[in-house]
Coordinates of N, CA and C in Angstrom, one line a residue:
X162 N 17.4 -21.9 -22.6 CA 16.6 -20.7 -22.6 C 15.3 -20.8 -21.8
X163 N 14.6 -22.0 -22.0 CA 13.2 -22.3 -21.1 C 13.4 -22.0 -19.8
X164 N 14.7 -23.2 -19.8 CA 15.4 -23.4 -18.0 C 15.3 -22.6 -17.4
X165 N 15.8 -21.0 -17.8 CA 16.2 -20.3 -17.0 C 14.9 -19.4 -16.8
X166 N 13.7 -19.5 -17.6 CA 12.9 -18.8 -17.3 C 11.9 -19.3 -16.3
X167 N 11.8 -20.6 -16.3 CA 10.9 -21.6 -15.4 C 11.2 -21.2 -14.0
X168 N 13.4 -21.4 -14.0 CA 13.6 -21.0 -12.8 C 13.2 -19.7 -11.7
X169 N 12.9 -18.4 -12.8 CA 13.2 -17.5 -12.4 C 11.4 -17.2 -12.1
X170 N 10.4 -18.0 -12.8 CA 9.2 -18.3 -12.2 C 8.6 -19.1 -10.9
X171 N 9.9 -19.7 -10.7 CA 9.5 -21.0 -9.3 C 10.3 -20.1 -8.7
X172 N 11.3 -19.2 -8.5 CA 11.7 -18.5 -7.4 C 10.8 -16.9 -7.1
X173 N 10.3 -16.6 -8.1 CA 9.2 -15.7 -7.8 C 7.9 -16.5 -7.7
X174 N 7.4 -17.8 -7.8 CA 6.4 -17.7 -7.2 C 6.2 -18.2 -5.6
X175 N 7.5 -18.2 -5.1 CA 7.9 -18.9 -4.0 C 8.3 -17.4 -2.5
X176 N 8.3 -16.6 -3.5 CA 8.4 -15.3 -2.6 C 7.1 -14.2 -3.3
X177 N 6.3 -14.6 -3.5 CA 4.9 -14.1 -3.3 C 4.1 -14.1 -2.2
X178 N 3.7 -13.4 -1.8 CA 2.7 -13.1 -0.8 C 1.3 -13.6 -0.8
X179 N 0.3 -14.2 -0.2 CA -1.1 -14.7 -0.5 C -1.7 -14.4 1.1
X180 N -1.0 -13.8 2.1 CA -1.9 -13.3 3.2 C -2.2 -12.0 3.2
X181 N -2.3 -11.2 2.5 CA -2.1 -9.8 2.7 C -4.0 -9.7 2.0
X182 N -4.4 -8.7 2.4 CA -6.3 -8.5 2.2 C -6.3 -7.7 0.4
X183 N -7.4 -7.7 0.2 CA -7.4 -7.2 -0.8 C -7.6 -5.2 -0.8
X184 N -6.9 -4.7 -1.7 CA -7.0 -3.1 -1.3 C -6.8 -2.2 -2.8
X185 N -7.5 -1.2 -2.5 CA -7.5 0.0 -3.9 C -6.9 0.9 -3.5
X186 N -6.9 1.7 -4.6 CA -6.2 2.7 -4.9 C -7.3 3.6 -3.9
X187 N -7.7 4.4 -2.8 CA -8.5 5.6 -2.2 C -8.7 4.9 -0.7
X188 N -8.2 3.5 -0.8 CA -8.8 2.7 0.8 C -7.5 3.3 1.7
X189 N -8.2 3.5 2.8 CA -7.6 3.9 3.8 C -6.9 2.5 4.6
X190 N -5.6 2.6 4.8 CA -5.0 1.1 5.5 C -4.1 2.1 6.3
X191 N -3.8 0.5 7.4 CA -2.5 0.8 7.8 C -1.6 -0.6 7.9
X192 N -0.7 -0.2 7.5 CA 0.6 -0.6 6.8 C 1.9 -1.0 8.5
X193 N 1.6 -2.3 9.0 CA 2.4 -2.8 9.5 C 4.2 -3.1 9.4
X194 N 4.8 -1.9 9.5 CA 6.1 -1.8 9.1 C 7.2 -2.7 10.0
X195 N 8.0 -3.6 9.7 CA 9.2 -3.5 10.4 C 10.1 -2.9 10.5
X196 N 10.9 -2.5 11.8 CA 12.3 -1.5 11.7 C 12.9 -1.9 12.5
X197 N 14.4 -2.2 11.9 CA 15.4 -2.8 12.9 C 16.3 -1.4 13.5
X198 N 16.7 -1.4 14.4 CA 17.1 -0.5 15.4 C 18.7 -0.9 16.0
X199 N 19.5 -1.4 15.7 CA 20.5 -2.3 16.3 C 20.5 -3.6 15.9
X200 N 20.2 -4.0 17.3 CA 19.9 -5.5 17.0 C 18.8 -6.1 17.1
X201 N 18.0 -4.7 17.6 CA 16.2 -5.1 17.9 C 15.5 -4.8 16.7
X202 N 14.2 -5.2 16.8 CA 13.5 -5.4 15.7 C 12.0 -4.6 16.3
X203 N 11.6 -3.7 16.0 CA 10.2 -3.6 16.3 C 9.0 -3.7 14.7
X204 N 7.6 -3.0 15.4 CA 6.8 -2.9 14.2 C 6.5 -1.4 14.3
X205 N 6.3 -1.0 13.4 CA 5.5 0.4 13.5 C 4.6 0.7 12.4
X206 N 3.1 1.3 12.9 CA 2.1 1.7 11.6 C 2.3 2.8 11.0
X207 N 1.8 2.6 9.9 CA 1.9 3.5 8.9 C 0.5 4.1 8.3
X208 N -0.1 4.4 8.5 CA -1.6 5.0 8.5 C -2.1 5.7 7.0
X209 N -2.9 5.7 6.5 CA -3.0 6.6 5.5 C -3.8 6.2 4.1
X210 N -4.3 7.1 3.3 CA -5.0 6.3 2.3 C -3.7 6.1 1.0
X211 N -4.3 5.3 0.4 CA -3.2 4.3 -0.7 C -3.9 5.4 -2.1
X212 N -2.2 6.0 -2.3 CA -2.3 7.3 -3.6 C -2.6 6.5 -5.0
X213 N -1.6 5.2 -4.9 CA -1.3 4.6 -6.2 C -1.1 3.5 -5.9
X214 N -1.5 2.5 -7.4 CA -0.7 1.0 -7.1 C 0.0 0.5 -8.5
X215 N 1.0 -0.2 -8.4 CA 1.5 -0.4 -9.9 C 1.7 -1.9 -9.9
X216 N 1.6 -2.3 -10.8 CA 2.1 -3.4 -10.8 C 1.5 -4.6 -10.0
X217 N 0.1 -4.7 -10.3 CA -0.7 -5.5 -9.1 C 0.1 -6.4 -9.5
X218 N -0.1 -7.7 -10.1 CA 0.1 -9.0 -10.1 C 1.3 -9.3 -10.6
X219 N 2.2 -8.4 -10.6 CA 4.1 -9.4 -10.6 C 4.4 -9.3 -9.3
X220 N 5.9 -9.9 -9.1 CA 6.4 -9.8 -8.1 C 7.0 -8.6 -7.6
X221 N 6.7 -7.5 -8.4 CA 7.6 -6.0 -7.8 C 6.6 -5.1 -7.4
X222 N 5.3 -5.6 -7.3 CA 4.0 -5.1 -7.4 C 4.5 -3.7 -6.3
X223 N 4.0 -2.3 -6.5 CA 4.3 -1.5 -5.1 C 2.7 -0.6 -5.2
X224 N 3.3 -0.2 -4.3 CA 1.6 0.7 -3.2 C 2.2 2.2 -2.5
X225 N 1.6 2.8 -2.7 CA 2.0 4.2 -2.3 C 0.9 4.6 -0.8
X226 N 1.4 5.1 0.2 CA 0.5 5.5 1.4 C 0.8 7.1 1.6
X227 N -0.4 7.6 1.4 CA 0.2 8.8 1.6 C -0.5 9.7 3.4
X228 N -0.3 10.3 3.7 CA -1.1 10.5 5.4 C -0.5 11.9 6.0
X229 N -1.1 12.8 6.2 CA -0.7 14.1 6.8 C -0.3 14.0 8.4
X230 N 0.7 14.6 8.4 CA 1.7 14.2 9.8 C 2.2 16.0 9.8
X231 N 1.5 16.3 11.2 CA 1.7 17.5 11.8 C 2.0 18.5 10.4
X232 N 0.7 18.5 9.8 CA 0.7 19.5 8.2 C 1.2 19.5 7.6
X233 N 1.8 18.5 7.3 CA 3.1 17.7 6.3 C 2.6 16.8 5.4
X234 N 2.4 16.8 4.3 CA 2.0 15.4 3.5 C 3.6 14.6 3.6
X235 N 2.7 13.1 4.0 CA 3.8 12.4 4.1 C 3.6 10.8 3.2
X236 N 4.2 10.9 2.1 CA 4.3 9.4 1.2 C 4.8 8.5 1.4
X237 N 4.8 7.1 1.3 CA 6.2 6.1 1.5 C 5.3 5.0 0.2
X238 N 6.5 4.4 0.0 CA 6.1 3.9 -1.3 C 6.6 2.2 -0.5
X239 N 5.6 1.1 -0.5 CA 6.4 0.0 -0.1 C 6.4 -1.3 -1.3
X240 N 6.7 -2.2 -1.3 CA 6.7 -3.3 -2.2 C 5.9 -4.1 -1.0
X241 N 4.8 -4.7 -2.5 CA 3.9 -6.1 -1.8 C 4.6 -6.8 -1.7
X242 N 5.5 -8.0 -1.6 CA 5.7 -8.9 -1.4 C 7.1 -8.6 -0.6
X243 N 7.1 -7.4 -0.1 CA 9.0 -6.9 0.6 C 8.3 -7.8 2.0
X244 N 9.2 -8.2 2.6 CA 9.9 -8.6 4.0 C 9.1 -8.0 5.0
X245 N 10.1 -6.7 4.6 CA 9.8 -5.5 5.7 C 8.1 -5.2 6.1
X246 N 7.3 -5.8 4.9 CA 6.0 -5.1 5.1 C 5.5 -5.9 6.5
X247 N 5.1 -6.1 7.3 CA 4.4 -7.4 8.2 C 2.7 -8.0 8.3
X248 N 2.4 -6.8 7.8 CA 0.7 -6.6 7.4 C 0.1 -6.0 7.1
X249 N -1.1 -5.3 6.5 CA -1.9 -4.4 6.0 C -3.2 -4.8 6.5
X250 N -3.7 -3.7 7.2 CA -5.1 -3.7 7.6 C -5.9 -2.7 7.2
X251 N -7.0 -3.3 6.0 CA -8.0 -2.0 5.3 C -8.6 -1.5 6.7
X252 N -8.7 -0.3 6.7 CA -9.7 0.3 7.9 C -10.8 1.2 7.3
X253 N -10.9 1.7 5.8 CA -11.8 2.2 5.3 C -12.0 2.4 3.8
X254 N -12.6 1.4 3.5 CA -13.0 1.7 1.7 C -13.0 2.5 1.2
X255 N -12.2 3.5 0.1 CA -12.5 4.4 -0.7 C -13.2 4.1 -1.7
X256 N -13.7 5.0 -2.2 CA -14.5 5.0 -3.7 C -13.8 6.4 -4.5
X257 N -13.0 6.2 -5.3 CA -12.1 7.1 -6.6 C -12.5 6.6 -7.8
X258 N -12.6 7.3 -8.8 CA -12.6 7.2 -9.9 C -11.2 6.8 -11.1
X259 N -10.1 7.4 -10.5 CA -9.0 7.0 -11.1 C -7.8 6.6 -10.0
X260 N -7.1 5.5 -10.9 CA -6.2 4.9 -10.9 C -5.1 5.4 -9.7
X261 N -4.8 6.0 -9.9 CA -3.7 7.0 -9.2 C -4.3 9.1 -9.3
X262 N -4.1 8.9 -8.1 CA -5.1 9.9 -7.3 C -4.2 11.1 -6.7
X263 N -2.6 11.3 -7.9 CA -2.2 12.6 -7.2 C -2.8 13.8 -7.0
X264 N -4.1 13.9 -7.4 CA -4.3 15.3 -7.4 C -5.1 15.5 -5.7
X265 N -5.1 14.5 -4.9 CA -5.1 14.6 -3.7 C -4.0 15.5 -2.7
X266 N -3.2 15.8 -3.6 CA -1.8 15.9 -3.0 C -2.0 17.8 -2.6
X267 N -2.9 18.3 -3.4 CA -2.8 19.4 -3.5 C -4.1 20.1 -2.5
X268 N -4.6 18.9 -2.2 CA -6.2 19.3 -1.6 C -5.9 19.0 0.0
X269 N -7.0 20.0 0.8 CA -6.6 20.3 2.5 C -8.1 20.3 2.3
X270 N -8.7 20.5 4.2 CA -10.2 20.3 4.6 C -10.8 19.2 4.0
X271 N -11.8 19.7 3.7 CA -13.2 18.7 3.3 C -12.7 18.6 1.9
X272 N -12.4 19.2 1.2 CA -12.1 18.6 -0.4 C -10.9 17.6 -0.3
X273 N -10.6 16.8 0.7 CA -9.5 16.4 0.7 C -10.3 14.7 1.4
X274 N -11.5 14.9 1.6 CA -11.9 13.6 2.0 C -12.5 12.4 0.8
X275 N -12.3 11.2 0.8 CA -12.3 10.4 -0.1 C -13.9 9.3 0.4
X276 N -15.0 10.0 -0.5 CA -15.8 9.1 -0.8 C -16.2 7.3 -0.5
X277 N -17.0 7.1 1.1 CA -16.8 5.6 1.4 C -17.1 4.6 -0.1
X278 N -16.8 3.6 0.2 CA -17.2 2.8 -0.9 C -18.1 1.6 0.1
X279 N -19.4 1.2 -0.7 CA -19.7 0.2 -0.2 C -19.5 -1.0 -0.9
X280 N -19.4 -2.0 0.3 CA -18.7 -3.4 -0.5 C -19.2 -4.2 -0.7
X281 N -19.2 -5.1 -1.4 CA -20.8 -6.0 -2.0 C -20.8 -7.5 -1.4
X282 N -21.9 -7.9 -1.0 CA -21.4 -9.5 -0.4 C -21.8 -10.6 -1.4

């Protein structure tokens, strides 16, 4: 019974992530995607502020980006520690009040901008 749980701790702590920056729920990132095409492989960004996060500290931990594309809200949901991710780069601190922030989903213009945060040294 131990065994198998030790095991299943040393193979999740062995596919964890420890380069990726630290990020909230309202920060604006972009999200360094991989996509295989054939047999080629490129990267592509993914822009946008982060709606939700679940699951900070296990291994299935996921992050929501949400970004308006030609007047379209557009979501994608990735896993921290997935493959596919290649990098995240914060490009702007938010400051929200809650956790998960769908009620952004419904707001356009200026009620639709998310409060800088400043960061403490």
């Amino acid at each position: 019974m131990g065994t198998n749980q030790e095991l299943i701790s040393k193979v999740s702590a062995s596919q964890k992530r420890n380069n990726l920056p630290e990020f909230r729920t309202g920060d604006t990132i972009k999200v360094h995607v991989k996509i295989k095409e054939g047999e080629k492989e490129r990267i592509q960004m993914f822009e946008g502020f982060v709606l939700k996060r679940s699951g900070t500290n296990s291994n299935d931990a996921t992050f929501t980006v949400r970004k308006q594309s030609f007047g379209v809200g557009v979501e994608k949901t990735f896993f921290v520690n997935s493959p596919i991710v290649a990098a995240i780069e914060v490009i702007k601190p938010g400051s929200v009040r809650q956790s998960k922030i769908f009620y952004m989903r419904n707001r356009k213009g200026k009620s639709a901008r998310i409060k800088p945060r400043e960061i403490k040294k």
